[in-house]
Coordinates of C-alpha atoms in Angstrom, one line a residue:
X1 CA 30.4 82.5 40.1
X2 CA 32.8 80.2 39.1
X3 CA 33.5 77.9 42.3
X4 CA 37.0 77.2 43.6
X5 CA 37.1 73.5 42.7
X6 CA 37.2 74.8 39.1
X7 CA 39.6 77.5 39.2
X8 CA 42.4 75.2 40.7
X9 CA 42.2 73.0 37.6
X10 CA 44.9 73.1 34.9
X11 CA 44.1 70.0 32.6
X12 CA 40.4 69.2 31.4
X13 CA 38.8 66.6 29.1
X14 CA 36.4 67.4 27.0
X15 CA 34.0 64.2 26.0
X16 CA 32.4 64.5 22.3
X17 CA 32.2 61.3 20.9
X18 CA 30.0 62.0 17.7
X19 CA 29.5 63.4 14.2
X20 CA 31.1 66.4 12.7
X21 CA 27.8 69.0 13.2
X22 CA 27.7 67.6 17.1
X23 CA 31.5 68.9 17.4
X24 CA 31.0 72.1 15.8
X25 CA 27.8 72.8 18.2
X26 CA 30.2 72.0 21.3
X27 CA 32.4 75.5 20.1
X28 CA 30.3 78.1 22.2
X29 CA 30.7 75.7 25.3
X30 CA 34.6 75.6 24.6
X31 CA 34.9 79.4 24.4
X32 CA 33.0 79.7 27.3
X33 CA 36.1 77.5 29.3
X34 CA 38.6 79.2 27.8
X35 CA 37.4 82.4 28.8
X36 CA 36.9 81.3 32.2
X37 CA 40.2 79.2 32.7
X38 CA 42.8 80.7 30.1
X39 CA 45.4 78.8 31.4
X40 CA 43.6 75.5 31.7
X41 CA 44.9 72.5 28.8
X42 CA 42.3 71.5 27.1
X43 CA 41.9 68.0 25.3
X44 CA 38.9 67.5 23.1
X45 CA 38.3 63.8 22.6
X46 CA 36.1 63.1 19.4
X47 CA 34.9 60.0 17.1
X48 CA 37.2 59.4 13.9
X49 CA 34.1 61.8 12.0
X50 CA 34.4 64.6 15.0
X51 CA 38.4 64.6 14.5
X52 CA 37.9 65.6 10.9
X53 CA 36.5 69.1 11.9
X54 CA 37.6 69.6 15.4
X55 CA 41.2 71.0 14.2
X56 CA 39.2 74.0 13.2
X57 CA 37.9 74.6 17.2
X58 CA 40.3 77.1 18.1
X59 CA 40.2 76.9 21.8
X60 CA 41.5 73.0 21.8
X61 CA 44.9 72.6 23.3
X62 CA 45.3 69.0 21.8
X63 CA 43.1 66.5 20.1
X64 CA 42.4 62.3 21.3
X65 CA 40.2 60.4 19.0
X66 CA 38.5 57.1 20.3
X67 CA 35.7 55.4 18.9
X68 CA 33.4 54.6 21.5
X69 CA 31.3 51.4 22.7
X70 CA 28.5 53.3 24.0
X71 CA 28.2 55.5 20.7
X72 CA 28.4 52.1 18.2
X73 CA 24.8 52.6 17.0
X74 CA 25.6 49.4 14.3
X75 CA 27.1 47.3 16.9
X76 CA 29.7 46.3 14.9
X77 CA 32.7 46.4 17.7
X78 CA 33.5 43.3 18.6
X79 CA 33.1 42.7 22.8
X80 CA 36.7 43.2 24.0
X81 CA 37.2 44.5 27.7
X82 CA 41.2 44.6 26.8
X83 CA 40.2 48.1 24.4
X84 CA 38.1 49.5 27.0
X85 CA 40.3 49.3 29.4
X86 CA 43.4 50.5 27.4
X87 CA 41.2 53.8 27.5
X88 CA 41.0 53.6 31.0
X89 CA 45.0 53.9 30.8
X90 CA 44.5 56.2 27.9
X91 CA 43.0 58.4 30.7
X92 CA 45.1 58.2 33.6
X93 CA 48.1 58.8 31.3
X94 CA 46.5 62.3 30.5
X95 CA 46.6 63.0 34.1
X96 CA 43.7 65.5 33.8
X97 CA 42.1 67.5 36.7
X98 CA 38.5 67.0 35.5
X99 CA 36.6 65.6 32.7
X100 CA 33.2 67.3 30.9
X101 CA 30.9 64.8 29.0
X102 CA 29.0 66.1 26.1
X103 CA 26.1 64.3 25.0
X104 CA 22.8 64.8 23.5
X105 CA 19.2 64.5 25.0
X106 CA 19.1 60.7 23.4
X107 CA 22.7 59.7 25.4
X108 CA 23.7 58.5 28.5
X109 CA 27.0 60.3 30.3
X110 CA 27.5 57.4 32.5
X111 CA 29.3 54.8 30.1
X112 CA 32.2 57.6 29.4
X113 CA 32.3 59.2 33.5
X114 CA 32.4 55.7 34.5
X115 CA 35.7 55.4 32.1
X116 CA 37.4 58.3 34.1
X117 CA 35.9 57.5 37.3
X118 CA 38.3 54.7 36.9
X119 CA 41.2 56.8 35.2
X120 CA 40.9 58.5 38.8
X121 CA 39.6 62.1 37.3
X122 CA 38.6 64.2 40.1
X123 CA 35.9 66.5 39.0
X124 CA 33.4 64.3 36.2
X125 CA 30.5 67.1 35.1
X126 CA 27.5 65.5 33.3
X127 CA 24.1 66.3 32.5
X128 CA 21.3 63.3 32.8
X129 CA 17.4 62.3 33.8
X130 CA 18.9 59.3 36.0
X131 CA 21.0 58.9 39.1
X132 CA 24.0 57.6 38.7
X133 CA 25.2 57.4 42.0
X134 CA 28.5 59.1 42.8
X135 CA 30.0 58.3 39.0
X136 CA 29.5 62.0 38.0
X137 CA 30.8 64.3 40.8
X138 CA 29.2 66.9 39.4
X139 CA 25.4 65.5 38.0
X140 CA 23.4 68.4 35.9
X141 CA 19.6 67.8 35.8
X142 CA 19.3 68.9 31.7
X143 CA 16.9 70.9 30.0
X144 CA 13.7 70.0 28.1
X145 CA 14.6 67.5 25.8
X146 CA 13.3 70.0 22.9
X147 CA 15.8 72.9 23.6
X148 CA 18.6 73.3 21.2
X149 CA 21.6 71.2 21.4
X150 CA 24.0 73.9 21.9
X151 CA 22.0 75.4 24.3
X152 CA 22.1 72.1 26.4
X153 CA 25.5 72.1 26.0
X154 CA 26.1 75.5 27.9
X155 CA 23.2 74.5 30.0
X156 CA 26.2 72.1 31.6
X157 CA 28.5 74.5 32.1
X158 CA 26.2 77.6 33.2
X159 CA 25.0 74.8 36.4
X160 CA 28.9 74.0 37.0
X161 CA 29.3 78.2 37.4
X162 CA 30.6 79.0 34.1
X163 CA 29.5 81.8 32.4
X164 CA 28.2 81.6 28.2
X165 CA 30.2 83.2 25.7
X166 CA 28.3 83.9 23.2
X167 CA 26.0 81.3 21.4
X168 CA 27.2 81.5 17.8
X169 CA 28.8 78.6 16.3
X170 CA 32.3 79.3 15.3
X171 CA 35.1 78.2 13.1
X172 CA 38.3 79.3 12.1
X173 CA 39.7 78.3 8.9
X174 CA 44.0 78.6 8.7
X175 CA 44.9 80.7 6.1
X176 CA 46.9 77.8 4.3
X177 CA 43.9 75.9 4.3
X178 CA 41.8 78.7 2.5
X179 CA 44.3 79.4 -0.3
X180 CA 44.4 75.3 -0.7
X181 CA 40.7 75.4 -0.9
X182 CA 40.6 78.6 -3.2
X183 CA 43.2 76.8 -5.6
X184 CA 41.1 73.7 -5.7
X185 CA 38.0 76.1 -7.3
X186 CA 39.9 77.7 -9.6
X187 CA 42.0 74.8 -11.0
X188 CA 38.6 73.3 -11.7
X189 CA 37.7 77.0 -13.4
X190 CA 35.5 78.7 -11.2
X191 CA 36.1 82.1 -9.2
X192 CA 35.7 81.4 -5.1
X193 CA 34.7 85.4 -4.9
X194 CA 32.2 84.6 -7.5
X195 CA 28.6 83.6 -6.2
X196 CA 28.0 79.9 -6.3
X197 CA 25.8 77.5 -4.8
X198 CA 27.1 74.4 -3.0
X199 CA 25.2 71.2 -2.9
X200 CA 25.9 68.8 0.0
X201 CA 23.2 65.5 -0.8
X202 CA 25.0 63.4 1.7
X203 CA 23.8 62.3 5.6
X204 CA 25.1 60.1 7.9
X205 CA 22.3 58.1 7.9
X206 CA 19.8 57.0 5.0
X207 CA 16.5 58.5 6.8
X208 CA 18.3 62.0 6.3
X209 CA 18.2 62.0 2.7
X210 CA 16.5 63.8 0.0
X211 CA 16.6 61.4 -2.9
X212 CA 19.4 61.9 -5.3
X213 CA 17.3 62.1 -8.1
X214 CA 15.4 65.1 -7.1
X215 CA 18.5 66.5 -5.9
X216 CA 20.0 65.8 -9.5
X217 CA 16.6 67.8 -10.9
X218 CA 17.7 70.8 -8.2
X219 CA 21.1 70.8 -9.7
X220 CA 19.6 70.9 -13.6
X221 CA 17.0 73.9 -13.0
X222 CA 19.6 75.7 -11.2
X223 CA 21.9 75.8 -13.6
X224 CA 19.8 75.6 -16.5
X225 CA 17.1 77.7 -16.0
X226 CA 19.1 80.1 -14.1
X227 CA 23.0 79.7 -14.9
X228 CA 23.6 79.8 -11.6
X229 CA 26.9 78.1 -11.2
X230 CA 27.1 74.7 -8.4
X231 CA 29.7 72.6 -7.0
X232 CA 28.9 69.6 -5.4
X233 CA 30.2 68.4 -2.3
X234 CA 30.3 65.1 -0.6
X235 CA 32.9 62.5 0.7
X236 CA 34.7 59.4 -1.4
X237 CA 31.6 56.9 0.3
X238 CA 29.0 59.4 -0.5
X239 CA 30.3 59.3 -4.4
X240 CA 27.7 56.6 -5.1
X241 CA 24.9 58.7 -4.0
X242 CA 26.3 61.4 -6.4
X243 CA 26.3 59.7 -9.6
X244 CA 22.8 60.5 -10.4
X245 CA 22.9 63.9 -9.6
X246 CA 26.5 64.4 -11.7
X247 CA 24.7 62.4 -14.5
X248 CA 21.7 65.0 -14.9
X249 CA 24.4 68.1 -14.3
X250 CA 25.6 70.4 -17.4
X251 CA 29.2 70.5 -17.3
X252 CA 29.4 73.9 -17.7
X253 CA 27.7 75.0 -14.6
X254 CA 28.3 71.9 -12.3
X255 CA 31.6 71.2 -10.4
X256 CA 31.7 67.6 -8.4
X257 CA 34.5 67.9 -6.2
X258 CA 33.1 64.6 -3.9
X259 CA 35.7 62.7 -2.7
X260 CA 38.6 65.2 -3.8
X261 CA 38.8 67.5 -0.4
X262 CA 39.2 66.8 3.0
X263 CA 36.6 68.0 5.5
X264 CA 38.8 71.3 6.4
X265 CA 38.5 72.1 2.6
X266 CA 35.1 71.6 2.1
X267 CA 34.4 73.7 4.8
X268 CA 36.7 76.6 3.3
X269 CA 34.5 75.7 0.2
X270 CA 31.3 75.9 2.0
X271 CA 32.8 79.3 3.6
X272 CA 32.8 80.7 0.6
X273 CA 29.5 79.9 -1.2
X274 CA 27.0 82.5 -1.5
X275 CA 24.0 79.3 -0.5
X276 CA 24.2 76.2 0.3
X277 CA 21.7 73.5 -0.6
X278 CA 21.8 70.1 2.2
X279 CA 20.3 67.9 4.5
X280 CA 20.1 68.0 8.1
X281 CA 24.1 66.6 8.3
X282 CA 27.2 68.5 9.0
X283 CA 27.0 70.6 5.7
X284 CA 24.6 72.4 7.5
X285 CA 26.1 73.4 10.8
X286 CA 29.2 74.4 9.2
X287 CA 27.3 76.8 7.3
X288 CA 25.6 78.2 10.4
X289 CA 28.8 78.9 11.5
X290 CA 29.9 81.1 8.8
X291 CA 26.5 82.4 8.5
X292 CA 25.9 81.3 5.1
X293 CA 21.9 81.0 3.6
X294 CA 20.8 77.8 3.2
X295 CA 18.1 75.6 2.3
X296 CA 17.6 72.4 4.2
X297 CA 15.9 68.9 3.6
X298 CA 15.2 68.6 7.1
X299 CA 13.5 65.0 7.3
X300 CA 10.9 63.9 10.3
X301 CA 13.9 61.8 12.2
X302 CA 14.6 64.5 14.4
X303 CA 12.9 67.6 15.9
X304 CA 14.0 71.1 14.4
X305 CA 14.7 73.0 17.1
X306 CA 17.2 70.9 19.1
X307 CA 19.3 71.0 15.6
X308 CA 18.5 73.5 13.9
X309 CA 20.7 76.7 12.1
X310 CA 19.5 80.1 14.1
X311 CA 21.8 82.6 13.0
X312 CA 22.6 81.8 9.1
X313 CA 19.4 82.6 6.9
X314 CA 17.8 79.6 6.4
X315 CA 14.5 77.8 5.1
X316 CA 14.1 74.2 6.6
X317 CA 11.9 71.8 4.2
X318 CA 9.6 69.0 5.3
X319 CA 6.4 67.6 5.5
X320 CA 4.9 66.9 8.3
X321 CA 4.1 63.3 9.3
X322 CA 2.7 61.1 12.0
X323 CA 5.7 59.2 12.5
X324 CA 8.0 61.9 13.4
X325 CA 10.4 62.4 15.0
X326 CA 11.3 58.9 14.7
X327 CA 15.2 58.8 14.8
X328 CA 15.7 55.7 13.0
X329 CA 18.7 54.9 10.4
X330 CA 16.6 53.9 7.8
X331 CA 12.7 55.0 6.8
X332 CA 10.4 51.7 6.6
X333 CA 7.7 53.8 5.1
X334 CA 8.4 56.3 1.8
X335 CA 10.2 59.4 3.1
X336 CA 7.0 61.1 2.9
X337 CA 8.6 63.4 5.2
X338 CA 10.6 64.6 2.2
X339 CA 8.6 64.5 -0.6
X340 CA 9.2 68.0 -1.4
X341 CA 9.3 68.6 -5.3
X342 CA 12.9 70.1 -6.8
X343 CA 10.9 73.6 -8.1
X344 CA 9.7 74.1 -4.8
X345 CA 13.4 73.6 -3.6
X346 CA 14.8 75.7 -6.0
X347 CA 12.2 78.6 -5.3
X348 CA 13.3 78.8 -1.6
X349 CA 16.8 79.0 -2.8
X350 CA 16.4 82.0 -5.7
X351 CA 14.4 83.7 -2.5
X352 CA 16.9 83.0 -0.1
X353 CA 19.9 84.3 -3.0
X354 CA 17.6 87.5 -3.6
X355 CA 16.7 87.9 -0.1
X356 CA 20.6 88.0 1.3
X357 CA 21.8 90.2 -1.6
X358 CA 23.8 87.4 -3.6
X359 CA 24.1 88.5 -7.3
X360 CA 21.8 85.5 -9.4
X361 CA 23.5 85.3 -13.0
X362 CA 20.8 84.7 -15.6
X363 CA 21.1 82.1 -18.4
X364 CA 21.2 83.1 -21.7

């Protein structure tokens, strides 16, 4: 039951400082508020790469982006006290009743309920291993590290008192934003209610990607040996990474739409594909959420099943290795955990395709 400390508050602050596929896998833990408290405000605050998907959480009353100290994995912010304590203000200013920190079985919650511990937020709900003395009000004692991330996530609210919603991942794409995404296909030729296969080769980090050149040879058998037509999909830094694959890709059957969408619109793109082909990056929750199959180069930086899609078809691809999971940036060995050959990528998909009742047009 939902305690009486929670039902008095009108203005909360949800924490969610990462990348895009983290955001999406906070959206069964924001139903589950908004159920509870329909007429609580509720403020998401994201990263710069959260904010480009959170518009499409439909529970969020308004949207803050920060990027955070205690998420600068590169260390490239400079030391300046005078930004972190204009977030401080940033936080008083919002004059919210409580604060609920997000954060992943790797990350601390202490750096961020510290922040509005000094903002003067009443009611701070986290989830760690360690004591943190009286900086959380309310301190969760998390799962297994190895449970699912969006199970953690309502893990933290379900202690607090609130009850889940539903575990699904969900997203809701404006209908303006659909029709710009459907006139983006067909200016470029190609049907969105016709069955095509997007390609997303891109990851946030290095160490989460199946080498371009194989994908390029995924791309050609697909479309060559099977006329099953592609569009690739990636951002304007990612374009780089695509040149390879674009080089090897017949015109005919290959769209490259990287760095010509925003994230919205590749995700009405993505909604529409009848399989998707990625890496373990945002690509892939997105099409969790709209149930879409999928084949994944899942590499050995993480394990599977705190990340992993449950309710799309899918078929995750690795190889097993000592090292993993190691969550590094960068592989110093050879991504053997990927060496995966393109034919055996591109059998998984024509099974997935036949499996889920997609119609496969045959070259020739």
């Amino acid at each position: 039951m939902l305690p009486d400390t929670w039902k008095e508050v009108r203005r909360i602050l949800v924490m969610r400082l990462d990348n895009i596929g983290d955001v999406v896998m906070i959206g069964p833990a924001l139903r589950a508020l908004k159920e509870a408290l329909p007429q609580a405000h509720l403020t998401l605050m994201v990263s710069p790469a959260g904010s480009q998907i959170a518009p499409l959480l439909p529970w969020v009353d308004e949207i803050q982006v920060h990027r955070a100290t205690w998420q600068d994995a590169s260390g490239n912010l400079a030391l300046d006290p005078a930004r972190e304590l204009a977030l401080v203000e940033k936080l008083r200013e919002g004059r919210y009743d409580a604060a609920i920190i997000f954060t992943s079985f790797s990350q601390s919650p202490y750096p961020p309920a510290y922040a509005c511990y000094l903002a003067g937020i009443p009611v701070r709900l986290g989830q760690s291993k360690e004591f943190g003395g009286s900086i959380l009000s309310q301190w969760v004692k998390p799962l297994p590290d190895g449970r699912h991330q969006v199970d953690r996530n309502l893990h933290l609210l379900e202690m607090a008192g609130f009850e889940e919603a539903g575990r699904h991942l969900e997203l809701r794409i404006p209908e303006e934003v659909q029709a710009q995404a459907d006139h983006i296909l067909i200016e470029n030729g190609l049907d969105p209610l016709s069955p095509f296969v997007v390609v997303a080769p891109g990851a946030s980090c290095a160490a989460r990607r199946y080498e371009p050149q194989r994908y390029a040879e995924v791309v050609r058998l697909l479309a060559e040996r099977y006329g099953l037509a592609q569009v690739i999909l990636g951002s304007e830094r990612e374009r780089e990474l695509c040149e390879p694959i674009l080089a090897a890709a017949p015109a005919d059957k290959v769209l490259s739409l990287v760095g010509q969408t925003s994230v919205v619109e590749m995700t009405a793109i993505n909604r529409r594909s009848a399989l998707v082909i990625a890496n373990d990056s945002g690509p892939m929750h997105l099409a969790d959420a709209f149930l879409r199959p999928m084949v994944i180069l899942f590499s050995g930086t993480e394990i599977e099943e705190q990340w992993r899609p449950r309710f799309a078809p899918a078929r995750l691809l690795r190889r097993p290795t000592a090292c993993s999971p190691c969550y590094g940036f960068r592989c110093p060995y050879n991504m053997e955990c990927l060496d995966i050959e393109p034919e055996e990528v591109v059998d998984e998909a024509l099974r997935l395709l036949e499996r889920t009742s997609e119609r496969i047009v045959t070259a020739g």
